[in-house]
GROMACS .gro file of C-alpha atoms in nm:
model
   74
    1MET     CA    1   0.029   0.009  -0.001
    2ALA     CA    2   0.267   0.244   0.109
    3SER     CA    3   0.486   0.176  -0.206
    4GLY     CA    4   0.164   0.277  -0.421
    5ALA     CA    5   0.130   0.543  -0.248
    6PHE     CA    6   0.493   0.643  -0.339
    7ASN     CA    7   0.452   0.552  -0.686
    8ILE     CA    8   0.177   0.764  -0.755
    9ALA     CA    9   0.353   1.096  -0.615
   10VAL     CA   10   0.673   0.983  -0.802
   11THR     CA   11   0.452   1.002  -1.148
   12GLY     CA   12   0.319   1.339  -0.986
   13MET     CA   13   0.682   1.480  -0.944
   14GLN     CA   14   0.792   1.342  -1.317
   15SER     CA   15   0.519   1.480  -1.475
   16GLN     CA   16   0.575   1.834  -1.287
   17SER     CA   17   0.927   1.806  -1.398
   18THR     CA   18   0.859   1.776  -1.730
   19ASN     CA   19   0.610   2.094  -1.712
   20LEU     CA   20   0.860   2.294  -1.528
   21GLU     CA   21   1.091   2.220  -1.840
   22VAL     CA   22   0.807   2.306  -2.092
   23ILE     CA   23   0.795   2.681  -1.916
   24ALA     CA   24   1.188   2.719  -1.901
   25ASN     CA   25   1.185   2.632  -2.292
   26ASN     CA   26   0.912   2.864  -2.344
   27ILE     CA   27   1.073   3.153  -2.147
   28ALA     CA   28   1.408   3.092  -2.226
   29ASN     CA   29   1.305   3.096  -2.642
   30SER     CA   30   1.056   3.361  -2.633
   31GLN     CA   31   1.220   3.678  -2.804
   32THR     CA   32   1.358   3.476  -3.102
   33THR     CA   33   1.201   3.540  -3.412
   34ALA     CA   34   0.951   3.328  -3.517
   35PHE     CA   35   0.887   3.161  -3.139
   36LYS     CA   36   0.589   2.921  -3.125
   37ALA     CA   37   0.531   2.797  -2.747
   38ASN     CA   38   0.515   2.452  -2.634
   39SER     CA   39   0.233   2.327  -2.431
   40ILE     CA   40   0.212   1.975  -2.236
   41THR     CA   41  -0.112   1.786  -2.139
   42PHE     CA   42  -0.121   1.512  -1.886
   43GLN     CA   43  -0.309   1.163  -1.883
   44GLU     CA   44  -0.430   0.993  -1.533
   45ILE     CA   45  -0.249   0.657  -1.537
   46TYR     CA   46  -0.524   0.415  -1.497
   47VAL     CA   47  -0.510   0.000  -1.372
   48ALA     CA   48  -0.751  -0.233  -1.389
   49HIS     CA   49  -0.831  -0.445  -1.079
   50SER     CA   50  -0.852  -0.789  -1.116
   51ASN     CA   51  -1.249  -0.801  -0.982
   52THR     CA   52  -1.458  -0.822  -1.301
   53TYR     CA   53  -1.859  -0.719  -1.257
   54ASN     CA   54  -2.156  -0.950  -1.410
   55ASN     CA   55  -2.165  -0.739  -1.669
   56GLY     CA   56  -1.819  -0.786  -1.780
   57THR     CA   57  -1.651  -0.421  -1.655
   58GLN     CA   58  -1.381  -0.419  -1.423
   59THR     CA   59  -1.290  -0.187  -1.129
   60GLN     CA   60  -1.004   0.111  -1.237
   61PHE     CA   61  -0.846   0.289  -0.987
   62GLY     CA   62  -0.616   0.588  -1.036
   63ASN     CA   63  -0.232   0.493  -1.054
   64GLY     CA   64  -0.084   0.845  -1.102
   65VAL     CA   65  -0.036   1.106  -1.374
   66ALA     CA   66   0.173   1.100  -1.686
   67SER     CA   67   0.288   1.322  -1.979
   68ALA     CA   68   0.047   1.285  -2.273
   69GLY     CA   69   0.276   1.498  -2.495
   70VAL     CA   70   0.412   1.827  -2.568
   71THR     CA   71   0.247   2.026  -2.856
   72THR     CA   72   0.330   2.347  -3.047
   73ASP     CA   73   0.098   2.627  -3.018
   74TRP     CA   74   0.065   2.715  -3.403
   0.00000   0.00000   0.00000
C-alpha cells in the first residue's frame, strides 16, 4: 500500500518536472524570431483491478499521472 502511494507521488513529480522544462523552454525562447510556444498535456494512469462484475466491466483506480505529450501552439 505504501509503495503504491509512493509511486503515485513519483509520477506526479516527474510530470511536474516535464511541465517546468516546457515552461523554461518557452521563457528562454520567447524573444527569438518566429517563436512558437509549447504546451503539455497530462493523462491519468489507470490500472484495471482483477475483480470483474457480471456485466463484464472491471474496477479501475488511479495509479498516477503521465505526460501525454508536448505540442507546439501554432
